[in-house]
Tab-separated table of C-alpha atoms and ligand atoms in Angstrom:
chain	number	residue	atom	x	y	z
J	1308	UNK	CA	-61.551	40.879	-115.578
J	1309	UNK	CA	-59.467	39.652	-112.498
J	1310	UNK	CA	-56.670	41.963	-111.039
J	1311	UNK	CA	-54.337	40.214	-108.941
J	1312	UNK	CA	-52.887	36.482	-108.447
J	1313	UNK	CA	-53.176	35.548	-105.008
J	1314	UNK	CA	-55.599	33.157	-103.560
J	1315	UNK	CA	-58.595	35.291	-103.964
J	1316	UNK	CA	-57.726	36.210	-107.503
J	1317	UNK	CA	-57.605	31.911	-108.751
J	1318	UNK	CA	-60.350	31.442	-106.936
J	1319	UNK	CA	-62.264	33.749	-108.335
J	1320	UNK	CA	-61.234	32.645	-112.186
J	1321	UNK	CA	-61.872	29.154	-111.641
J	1322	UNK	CA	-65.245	29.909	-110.636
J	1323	UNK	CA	-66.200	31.948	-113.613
J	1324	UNK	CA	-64.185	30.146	-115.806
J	1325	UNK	CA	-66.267	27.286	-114.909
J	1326	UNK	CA	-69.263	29.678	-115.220
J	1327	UNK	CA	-68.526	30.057	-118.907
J	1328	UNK	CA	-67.872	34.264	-117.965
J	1329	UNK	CA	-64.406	33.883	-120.090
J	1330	UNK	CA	-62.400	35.797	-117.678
J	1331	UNK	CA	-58.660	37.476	-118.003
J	1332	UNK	CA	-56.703	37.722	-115.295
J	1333	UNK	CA	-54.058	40.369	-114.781
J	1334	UNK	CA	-51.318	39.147	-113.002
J	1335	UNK	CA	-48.971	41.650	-112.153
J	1336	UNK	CA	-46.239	42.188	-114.244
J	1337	UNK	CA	-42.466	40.819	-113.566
J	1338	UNK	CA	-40.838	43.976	-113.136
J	1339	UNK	CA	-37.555	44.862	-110.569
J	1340	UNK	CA	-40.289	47.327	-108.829
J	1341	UNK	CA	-42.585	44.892	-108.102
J	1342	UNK	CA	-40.231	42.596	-106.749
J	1343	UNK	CA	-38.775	45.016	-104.307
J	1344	UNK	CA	-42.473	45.973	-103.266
J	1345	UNK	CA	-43.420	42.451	-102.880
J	1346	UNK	CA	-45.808	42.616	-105.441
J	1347	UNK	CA	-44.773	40.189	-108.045
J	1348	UNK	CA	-47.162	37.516	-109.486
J	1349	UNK	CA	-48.831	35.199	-106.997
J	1350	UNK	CA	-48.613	37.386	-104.330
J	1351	UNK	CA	-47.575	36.978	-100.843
J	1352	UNK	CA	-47.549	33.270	-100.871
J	1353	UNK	CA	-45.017	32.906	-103.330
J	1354	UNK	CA	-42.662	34.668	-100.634
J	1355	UNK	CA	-43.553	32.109	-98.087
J	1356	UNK	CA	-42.101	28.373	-97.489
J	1357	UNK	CA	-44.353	25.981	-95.917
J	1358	UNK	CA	-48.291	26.277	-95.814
J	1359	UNK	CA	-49.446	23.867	-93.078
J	1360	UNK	CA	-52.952	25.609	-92.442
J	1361	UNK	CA	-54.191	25.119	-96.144
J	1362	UNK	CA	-56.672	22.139	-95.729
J	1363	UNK	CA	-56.098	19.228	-98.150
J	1364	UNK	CA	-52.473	19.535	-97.816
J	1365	UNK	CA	-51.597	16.954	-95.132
J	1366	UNK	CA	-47.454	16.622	-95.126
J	1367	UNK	CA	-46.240	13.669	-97.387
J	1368	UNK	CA	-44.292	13.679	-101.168
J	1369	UNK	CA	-46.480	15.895	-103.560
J	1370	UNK	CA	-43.677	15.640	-106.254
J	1371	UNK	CA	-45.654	13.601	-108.620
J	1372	UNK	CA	-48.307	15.753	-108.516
J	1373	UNK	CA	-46.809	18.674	-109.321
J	1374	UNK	CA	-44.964	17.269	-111.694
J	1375	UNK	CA	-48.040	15.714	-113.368
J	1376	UNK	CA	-50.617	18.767	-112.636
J	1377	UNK	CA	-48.470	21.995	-113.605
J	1378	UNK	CA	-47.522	22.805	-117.078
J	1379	UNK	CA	-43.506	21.397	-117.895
J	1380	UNK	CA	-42.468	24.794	-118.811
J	1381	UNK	CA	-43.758	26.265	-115.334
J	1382	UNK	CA	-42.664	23.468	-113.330
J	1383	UNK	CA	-39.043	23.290	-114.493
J	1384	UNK	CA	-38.476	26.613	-113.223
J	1385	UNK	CA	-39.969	25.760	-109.601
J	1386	UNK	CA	-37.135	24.683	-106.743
J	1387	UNK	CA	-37.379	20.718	-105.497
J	1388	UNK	CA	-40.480	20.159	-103.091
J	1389	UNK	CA	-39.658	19.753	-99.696
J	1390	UNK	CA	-41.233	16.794	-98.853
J	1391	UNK	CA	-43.295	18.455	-96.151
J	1392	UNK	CA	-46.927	19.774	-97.230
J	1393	UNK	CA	-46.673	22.195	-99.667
J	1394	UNK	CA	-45.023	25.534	-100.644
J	1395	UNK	CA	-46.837	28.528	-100.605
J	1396	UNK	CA	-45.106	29.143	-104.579
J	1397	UNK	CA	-46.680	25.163	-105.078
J	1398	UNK	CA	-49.857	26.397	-103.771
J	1399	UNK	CA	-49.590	28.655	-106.123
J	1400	UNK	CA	-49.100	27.280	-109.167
J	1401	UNK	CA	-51.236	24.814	-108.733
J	1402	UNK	CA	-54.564	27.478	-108.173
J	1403	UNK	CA	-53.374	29.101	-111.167
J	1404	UNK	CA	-52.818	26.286	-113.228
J	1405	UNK	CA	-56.446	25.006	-112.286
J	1406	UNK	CA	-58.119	28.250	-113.396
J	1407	UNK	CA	-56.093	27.863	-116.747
J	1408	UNK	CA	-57.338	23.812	-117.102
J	1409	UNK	CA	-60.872	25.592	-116.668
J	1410	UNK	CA	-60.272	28.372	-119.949
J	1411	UNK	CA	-59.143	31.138	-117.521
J	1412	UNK	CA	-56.695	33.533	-120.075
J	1413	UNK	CA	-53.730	35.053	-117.954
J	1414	UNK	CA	-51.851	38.377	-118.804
J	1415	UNK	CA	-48.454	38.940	-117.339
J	1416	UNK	CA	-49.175	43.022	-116.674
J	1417	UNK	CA	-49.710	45.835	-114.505
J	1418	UNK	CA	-52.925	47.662	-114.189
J	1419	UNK	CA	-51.598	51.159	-113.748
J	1420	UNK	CA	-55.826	53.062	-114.006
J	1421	UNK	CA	-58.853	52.583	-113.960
J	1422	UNK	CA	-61.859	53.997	-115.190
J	1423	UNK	CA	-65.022	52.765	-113.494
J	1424	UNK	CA	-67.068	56.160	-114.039
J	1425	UNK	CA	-67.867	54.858	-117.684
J	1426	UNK	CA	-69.243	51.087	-118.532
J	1427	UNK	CA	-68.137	48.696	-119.598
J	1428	UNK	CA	-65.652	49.374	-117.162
J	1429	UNK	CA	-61.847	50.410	-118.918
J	1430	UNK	CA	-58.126	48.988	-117.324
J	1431	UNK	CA	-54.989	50.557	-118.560
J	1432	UNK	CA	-52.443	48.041	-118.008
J	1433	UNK	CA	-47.953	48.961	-118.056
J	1434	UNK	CA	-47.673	47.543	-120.838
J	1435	UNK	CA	-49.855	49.714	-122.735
J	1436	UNK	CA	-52.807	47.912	-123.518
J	1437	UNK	CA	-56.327	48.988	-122.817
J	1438	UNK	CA	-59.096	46.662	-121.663
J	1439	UNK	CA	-62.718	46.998	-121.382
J	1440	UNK	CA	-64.948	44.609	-118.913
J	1441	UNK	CA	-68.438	44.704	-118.142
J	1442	UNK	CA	-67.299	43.641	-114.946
J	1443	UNK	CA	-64.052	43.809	-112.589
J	1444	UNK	CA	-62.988	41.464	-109.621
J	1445	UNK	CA	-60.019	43.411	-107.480
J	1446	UNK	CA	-57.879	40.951	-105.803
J	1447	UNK	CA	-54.747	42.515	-105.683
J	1448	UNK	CA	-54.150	42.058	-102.439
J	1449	UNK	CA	-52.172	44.067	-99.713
J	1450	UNK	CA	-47.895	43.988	-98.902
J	1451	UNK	CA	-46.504	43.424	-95.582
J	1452	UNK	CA	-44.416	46.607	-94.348
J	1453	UNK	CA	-40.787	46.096	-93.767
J	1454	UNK	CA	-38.615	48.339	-92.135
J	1455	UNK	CA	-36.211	48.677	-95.667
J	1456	UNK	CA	-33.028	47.197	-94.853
J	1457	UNK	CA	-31.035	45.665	-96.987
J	1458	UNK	CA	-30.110	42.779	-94.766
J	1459	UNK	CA	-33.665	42.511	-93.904
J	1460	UNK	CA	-34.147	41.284	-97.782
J	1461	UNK	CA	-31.003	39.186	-98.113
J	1462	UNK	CA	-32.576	36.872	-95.618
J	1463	UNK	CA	-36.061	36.540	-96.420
J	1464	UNK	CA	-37.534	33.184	-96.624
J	1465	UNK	CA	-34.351	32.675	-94.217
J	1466	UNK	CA	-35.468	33.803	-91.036
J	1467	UNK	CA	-36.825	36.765	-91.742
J	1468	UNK	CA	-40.768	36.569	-92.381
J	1469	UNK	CA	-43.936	38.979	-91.622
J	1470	UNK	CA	-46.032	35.983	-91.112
J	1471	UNK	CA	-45.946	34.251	-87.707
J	1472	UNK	CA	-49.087	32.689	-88.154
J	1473	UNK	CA	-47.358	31.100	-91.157
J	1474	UNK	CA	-44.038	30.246	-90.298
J	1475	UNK	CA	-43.950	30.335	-86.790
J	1476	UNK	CA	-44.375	26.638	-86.320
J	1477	UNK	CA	-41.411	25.949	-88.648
J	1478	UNK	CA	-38.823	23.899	-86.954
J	1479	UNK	CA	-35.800	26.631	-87.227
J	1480	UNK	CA	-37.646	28.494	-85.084
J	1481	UNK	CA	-38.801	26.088	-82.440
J	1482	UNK	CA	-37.382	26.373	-79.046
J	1483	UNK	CA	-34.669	29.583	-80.151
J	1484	UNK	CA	-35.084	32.834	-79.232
J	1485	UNK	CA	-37.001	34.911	-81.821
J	1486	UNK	CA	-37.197	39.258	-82.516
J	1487	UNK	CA	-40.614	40.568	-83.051
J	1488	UNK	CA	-40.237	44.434	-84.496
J	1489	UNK	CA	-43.708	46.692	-83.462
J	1490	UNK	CA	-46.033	47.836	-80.871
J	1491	UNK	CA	-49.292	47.202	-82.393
J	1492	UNK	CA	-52.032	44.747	-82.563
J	1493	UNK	CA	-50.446	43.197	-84.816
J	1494	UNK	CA	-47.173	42.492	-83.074
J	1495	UNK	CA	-48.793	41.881	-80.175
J	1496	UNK	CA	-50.610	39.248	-81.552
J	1497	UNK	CA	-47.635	37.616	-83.263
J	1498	UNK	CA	-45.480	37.785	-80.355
J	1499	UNK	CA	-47.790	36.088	-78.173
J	1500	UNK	CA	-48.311	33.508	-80.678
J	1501	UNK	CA	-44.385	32.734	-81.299
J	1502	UNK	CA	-44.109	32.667	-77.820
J	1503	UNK	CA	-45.944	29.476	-77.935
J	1504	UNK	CA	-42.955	27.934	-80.152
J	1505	UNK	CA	-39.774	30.200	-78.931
J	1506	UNK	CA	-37.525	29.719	-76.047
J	1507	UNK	CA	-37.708	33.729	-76.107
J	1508	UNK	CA	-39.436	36.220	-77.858
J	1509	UNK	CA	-37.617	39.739	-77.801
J	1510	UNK	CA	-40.263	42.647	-78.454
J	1511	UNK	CA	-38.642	45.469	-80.068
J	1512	UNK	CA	-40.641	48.645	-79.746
J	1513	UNK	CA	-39.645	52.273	-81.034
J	1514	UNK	CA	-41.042	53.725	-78.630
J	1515	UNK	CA	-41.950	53.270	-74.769
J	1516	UNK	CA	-45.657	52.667	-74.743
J	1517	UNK	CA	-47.400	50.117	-77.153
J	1518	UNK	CA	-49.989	51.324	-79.469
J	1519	UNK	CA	-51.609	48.405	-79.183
J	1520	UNK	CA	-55.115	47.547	-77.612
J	1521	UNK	CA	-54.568	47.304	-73.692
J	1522	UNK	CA	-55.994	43.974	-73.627
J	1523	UNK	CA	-53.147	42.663	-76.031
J	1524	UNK	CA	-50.936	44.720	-74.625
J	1525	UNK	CA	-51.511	43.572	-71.083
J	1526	UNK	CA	-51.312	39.725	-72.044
J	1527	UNK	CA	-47.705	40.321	-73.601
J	1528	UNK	CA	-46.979	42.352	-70.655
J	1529	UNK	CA	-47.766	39.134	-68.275
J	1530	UNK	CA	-45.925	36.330	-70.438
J	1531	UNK	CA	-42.965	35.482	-69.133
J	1532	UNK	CA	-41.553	34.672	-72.232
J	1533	UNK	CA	-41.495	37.771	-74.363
J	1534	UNK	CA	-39.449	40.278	-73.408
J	1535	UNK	CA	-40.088	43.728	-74.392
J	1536	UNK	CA	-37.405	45.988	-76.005
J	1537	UNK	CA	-38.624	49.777	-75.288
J	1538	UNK	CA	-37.184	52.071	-77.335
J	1539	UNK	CA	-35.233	50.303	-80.017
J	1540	UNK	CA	-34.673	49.938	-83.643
J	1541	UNK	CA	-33.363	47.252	-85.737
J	1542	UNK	CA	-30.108	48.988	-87.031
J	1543	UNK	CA	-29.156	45.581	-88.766
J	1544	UNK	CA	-30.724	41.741	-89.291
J	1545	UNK	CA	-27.560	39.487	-88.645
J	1546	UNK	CA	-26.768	36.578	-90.218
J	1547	UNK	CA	-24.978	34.281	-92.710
J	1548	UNK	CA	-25.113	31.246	-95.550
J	1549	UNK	CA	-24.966	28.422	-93.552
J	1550	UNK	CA	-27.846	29.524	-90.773
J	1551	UNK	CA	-29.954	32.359	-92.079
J	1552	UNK	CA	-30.814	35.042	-89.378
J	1553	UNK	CA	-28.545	34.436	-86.850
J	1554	UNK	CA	-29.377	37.549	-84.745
J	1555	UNK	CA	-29.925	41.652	-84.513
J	1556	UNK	CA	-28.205	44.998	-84.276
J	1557	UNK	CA	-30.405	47.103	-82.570
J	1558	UNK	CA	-30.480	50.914	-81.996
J	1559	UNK	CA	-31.618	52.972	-78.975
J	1560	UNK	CA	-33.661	55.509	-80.611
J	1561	UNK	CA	-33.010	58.021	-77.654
J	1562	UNK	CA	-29.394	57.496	-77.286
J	1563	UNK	CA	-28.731	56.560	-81.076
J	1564	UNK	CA	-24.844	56.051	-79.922
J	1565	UNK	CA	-26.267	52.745	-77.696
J	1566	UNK	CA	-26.311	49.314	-79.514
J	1567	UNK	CA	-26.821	46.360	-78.207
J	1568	UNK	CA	-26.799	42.749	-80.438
J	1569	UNK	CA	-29.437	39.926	-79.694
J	1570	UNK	CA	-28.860	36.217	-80.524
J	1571	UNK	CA	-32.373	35.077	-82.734
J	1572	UNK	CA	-33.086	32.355	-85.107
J	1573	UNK	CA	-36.300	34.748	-86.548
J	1574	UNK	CA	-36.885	38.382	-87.472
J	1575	UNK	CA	-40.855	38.818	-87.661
J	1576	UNK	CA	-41.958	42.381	-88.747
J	1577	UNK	CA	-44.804	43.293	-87.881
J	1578	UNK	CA	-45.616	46.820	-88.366
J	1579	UNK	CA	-48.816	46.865	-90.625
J	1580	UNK	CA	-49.262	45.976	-94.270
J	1581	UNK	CA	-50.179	48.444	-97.148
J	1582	UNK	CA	-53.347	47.396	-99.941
J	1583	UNK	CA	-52.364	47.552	-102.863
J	1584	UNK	CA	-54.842	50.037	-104.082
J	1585	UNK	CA	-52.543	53.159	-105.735
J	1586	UNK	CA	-53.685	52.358	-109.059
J	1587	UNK	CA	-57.385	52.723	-107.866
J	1588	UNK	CA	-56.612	56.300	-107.450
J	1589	UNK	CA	-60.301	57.196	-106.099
J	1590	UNK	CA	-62.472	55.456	-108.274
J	1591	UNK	CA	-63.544	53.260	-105.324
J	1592	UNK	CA	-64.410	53.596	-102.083
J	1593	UNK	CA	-61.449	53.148	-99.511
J	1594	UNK	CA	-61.144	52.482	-95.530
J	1595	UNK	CA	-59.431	54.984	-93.551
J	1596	UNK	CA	-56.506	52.533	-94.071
J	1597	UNK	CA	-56.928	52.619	-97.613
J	1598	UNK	CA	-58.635	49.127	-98.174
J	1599	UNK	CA	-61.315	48.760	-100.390
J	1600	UNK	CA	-64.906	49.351	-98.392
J	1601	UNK	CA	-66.911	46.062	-98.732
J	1602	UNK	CA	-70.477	47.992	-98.808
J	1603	UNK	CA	-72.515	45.210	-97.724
J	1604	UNK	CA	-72.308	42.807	-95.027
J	1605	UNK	CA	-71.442	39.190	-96.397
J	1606	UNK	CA	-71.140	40.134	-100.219
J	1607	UNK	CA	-68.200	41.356	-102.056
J	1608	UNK	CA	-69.663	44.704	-103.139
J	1609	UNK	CA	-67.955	47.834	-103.409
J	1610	UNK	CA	-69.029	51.205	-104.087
J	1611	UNK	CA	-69.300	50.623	-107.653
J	1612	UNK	CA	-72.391	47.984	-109.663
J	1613	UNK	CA	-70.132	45.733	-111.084
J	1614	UNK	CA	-66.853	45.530	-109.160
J	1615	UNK	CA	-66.291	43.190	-106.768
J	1616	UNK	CA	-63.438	42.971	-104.339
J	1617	UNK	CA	-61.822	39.991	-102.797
J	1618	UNK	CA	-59.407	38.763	-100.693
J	1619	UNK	CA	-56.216	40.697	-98.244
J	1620	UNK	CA	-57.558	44.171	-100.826
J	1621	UNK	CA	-60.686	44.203	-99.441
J	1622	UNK	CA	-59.545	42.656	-95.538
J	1623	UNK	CA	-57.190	43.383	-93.218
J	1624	UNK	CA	-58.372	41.333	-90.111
J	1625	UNK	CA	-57.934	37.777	-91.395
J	1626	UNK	CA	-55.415	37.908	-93.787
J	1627	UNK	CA	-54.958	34.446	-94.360
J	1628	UNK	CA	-55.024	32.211	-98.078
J	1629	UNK	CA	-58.003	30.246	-96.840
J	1630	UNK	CA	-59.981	33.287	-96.096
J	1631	UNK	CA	-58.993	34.813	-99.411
J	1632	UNK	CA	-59.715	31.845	-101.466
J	1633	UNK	CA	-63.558	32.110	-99.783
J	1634	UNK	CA	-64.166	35.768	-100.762
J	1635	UNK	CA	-62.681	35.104	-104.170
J	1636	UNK	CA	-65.008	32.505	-105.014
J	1637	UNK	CA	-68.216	34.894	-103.175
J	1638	UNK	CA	-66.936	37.544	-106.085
J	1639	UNK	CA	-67.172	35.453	-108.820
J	1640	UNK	CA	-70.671	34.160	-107.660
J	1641	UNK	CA	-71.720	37.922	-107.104
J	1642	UNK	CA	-70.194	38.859	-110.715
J	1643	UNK	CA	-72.224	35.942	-112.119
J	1644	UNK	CA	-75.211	36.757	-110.637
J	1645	UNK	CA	-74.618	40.784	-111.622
J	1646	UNK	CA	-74.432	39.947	-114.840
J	1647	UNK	CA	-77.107	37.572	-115.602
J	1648	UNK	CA	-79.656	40.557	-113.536
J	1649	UNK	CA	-78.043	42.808	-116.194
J	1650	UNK	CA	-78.357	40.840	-119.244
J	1651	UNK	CA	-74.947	40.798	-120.053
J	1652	UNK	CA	-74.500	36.709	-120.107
H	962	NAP	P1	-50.504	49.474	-86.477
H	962	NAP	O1	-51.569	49.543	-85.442
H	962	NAP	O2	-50.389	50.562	-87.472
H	962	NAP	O3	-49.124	49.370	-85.676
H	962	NAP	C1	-47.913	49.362	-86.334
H	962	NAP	C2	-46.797	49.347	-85.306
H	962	NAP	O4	-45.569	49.251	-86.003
H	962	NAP	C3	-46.778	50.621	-84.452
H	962	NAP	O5	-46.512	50.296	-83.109
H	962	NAP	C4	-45.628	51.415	-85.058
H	962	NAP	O6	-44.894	52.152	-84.114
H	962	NAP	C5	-44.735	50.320	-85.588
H	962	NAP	N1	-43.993	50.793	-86.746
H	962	NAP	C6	-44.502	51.255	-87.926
H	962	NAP	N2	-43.506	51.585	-88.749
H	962	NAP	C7	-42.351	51.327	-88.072
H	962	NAP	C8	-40.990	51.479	-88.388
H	962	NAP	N3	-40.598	51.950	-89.581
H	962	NAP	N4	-40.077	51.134	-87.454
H	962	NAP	C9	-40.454	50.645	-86.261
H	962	NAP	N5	-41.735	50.470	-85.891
H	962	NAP	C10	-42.671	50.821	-86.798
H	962	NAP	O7	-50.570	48.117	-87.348
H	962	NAP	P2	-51.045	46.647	-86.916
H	962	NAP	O8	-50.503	46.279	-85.574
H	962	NAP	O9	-50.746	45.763	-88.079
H	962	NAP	O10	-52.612	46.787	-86.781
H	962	NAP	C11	-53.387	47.224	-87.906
H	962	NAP	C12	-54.859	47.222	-87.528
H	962	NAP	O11	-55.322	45.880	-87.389
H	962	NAP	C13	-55.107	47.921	-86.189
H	962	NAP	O12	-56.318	48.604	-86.308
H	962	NAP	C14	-55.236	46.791	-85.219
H	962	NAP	O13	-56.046	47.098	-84.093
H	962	NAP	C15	-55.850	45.688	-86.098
H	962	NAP	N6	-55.470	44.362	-85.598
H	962	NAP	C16	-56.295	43.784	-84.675
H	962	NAP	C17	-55.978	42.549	-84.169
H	962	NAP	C18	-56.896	41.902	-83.183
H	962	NAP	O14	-57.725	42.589	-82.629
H	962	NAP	N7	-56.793	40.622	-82.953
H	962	NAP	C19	-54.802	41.908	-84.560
H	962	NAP	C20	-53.966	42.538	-85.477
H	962	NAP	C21	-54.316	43.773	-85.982
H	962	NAP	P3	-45.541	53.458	-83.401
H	962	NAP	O15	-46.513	52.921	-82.403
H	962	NAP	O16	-44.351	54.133	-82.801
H	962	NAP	O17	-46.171	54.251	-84.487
């Protein structure tokens, strides 16, 4: 069994399925919670636009393709290709539809529990069904934190993105000023690495000292083109049809009263993520952040024979599709190799 359907999760089935290890993999179901949680099938990607760092995608027309590789009744539902590499929802498809060519069996479902005390291992998915595995890949990945505003959702995919890394090269964002929300590593890192593309980067901080490392924090200190907002809060992402994010509201968080409105072509958040490991509720190992504890250096182990973890679930340093795709296809080779020292294929 394979929870999740992300990069590691395809990965992972096309290797076993090509192993002959008949595997299922649990999707996620389509449900109005998992949408608002950014948790719907295929994963993080599917909420991106361009990928331009997957290799084998170099730009050109991939509509023939993807009109010839993934199934009609999938396909019709997907928006026009861009013309420019490919789509993190074409990406996609096309790893799922690969592990499908290859035997993989998909269901469309939650897995609310687990039981890994007993073997074969047990799932309990939403939809009520109960599934026994001798053994269990977790790939369900982790969600980028938002700050919950309404008008941060209306323009997502439009300005608004928790990915600099991935979008940050995108033309509506070259050369205009951009809002980074955070003080962490994490902001600190994406603010320095817009500021390679922006005219301006605006650093919006909570607070008036950084929580990030001083090392980060000292470079973004020193660039000349980030400018740090202390003590502020997004009150509102700005916008409209025609442009996307056109700009925010922000708060002063010691004189709430204060507001002040910046011109931006991009809102990046950047104020952690969150695994999605609720429905693991203790039967494995976590960090202190609550990923799942790889137990051994360069394998996908976890603190229970038999389940494997892979991709964004299991990392929270790389976080990218390539590197998830790589430990998905390490836990299907461990699986394989678990099960052939156990006898069980
Ligand atoms: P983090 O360290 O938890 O920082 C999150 C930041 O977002 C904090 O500054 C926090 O403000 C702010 N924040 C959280 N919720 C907010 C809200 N609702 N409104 C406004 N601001 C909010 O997360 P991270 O930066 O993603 O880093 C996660 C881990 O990865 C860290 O251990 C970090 O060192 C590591 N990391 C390392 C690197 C690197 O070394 N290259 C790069 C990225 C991440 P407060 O400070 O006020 O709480």
């Amino acid at each position: 069994m394979i929870i999740g359907s992300g990069p590691a999760a395809w990965a992972a089935a096309i290797y076993a399925s090509r192993a002959n290890l008949h595997p299922l993999v649990i999707e996620g179901a389509i449900t109005e919670e998992n949408r608002c949680k950014g948790t719907l099938p295929l994963g993080q990607l599917a909420l991106t636009t361009e990928v331009e760092n997957y290799p084998g995608y170099a730009a050109g027309k991939l509509d023939a393709y993807l009109d010839s590789a993934i199934d009609g009744d999938r396909r019709k539902y997907m928006p026009p290709h861009a013309g420019h590499g490919i789509s993190g929802p074409e990406l996609m498809e096309l790893m799922r539809q690969q592990a499908v060519n290859f035997g993989t069996e998909v269901l469309t479902d939650d897995v609310t529990e687990v039981n890994f005390r007993r073997h074969p291992f047990e799932l309990h998915c939403l939809g009520g069904r109960r599934i026994e595995s001798h053994s269990v890949i977790v790939a369900t990945g982790a969600r980028a934190n938002y700050l919950g505003l309404p008008s941060e959702d209306t323009f997502k995919n439009r300005g608004v993105s928790a990915c600099a890394v991935c979008d940050g090269a995108l033309p509506r964002f070259r050369n205009k000023p951009l809002v980074v929300i955070g003080g962490g590593d994490s902001a600190m890192e994406e603010a320095t690495y817009l500021s390679k593309f922006a005219s301006t980067v605006h650093l919006v901080h909570r607070r008036e000292a950084f929580r990030a490392s001083k090392i980060m924090a000292d470079r973004v200190l020193a660039n000349p083109k980030i400018q740090v907002k202390w003590n502020s809060e997004v009150d509102e992402v700005l916008g409209n049809d025609q442009h996307g994010v056109t700009g925010v509201r922000l708060r002063n968080t010691k004189d709430q009263a204060k507001h002040e409105e910046l011109s931006a072509s991009g809102y990046f958040a950047a104020i952690g993520h969150t695994p999605n490991t609720d429905f693991l509720q203790g039967q494995l190992e976590l960090t202190d952040k609550r990923y799942i504890k790889w137990t051994t250096a360069a394998r996908t182990y976890t603190s229970i024979e038999g389940v494997f973890a892979a991709g964004d679930v299991a990392d929270d340093y790389y976080r990218q599709a390539i590197t998830a795709a790589g430990s998905g296809c390490m836990a299907a080779l461990d699986a394989e190799r678990w099960l052939a020292a156990k006898g069980f294929h």
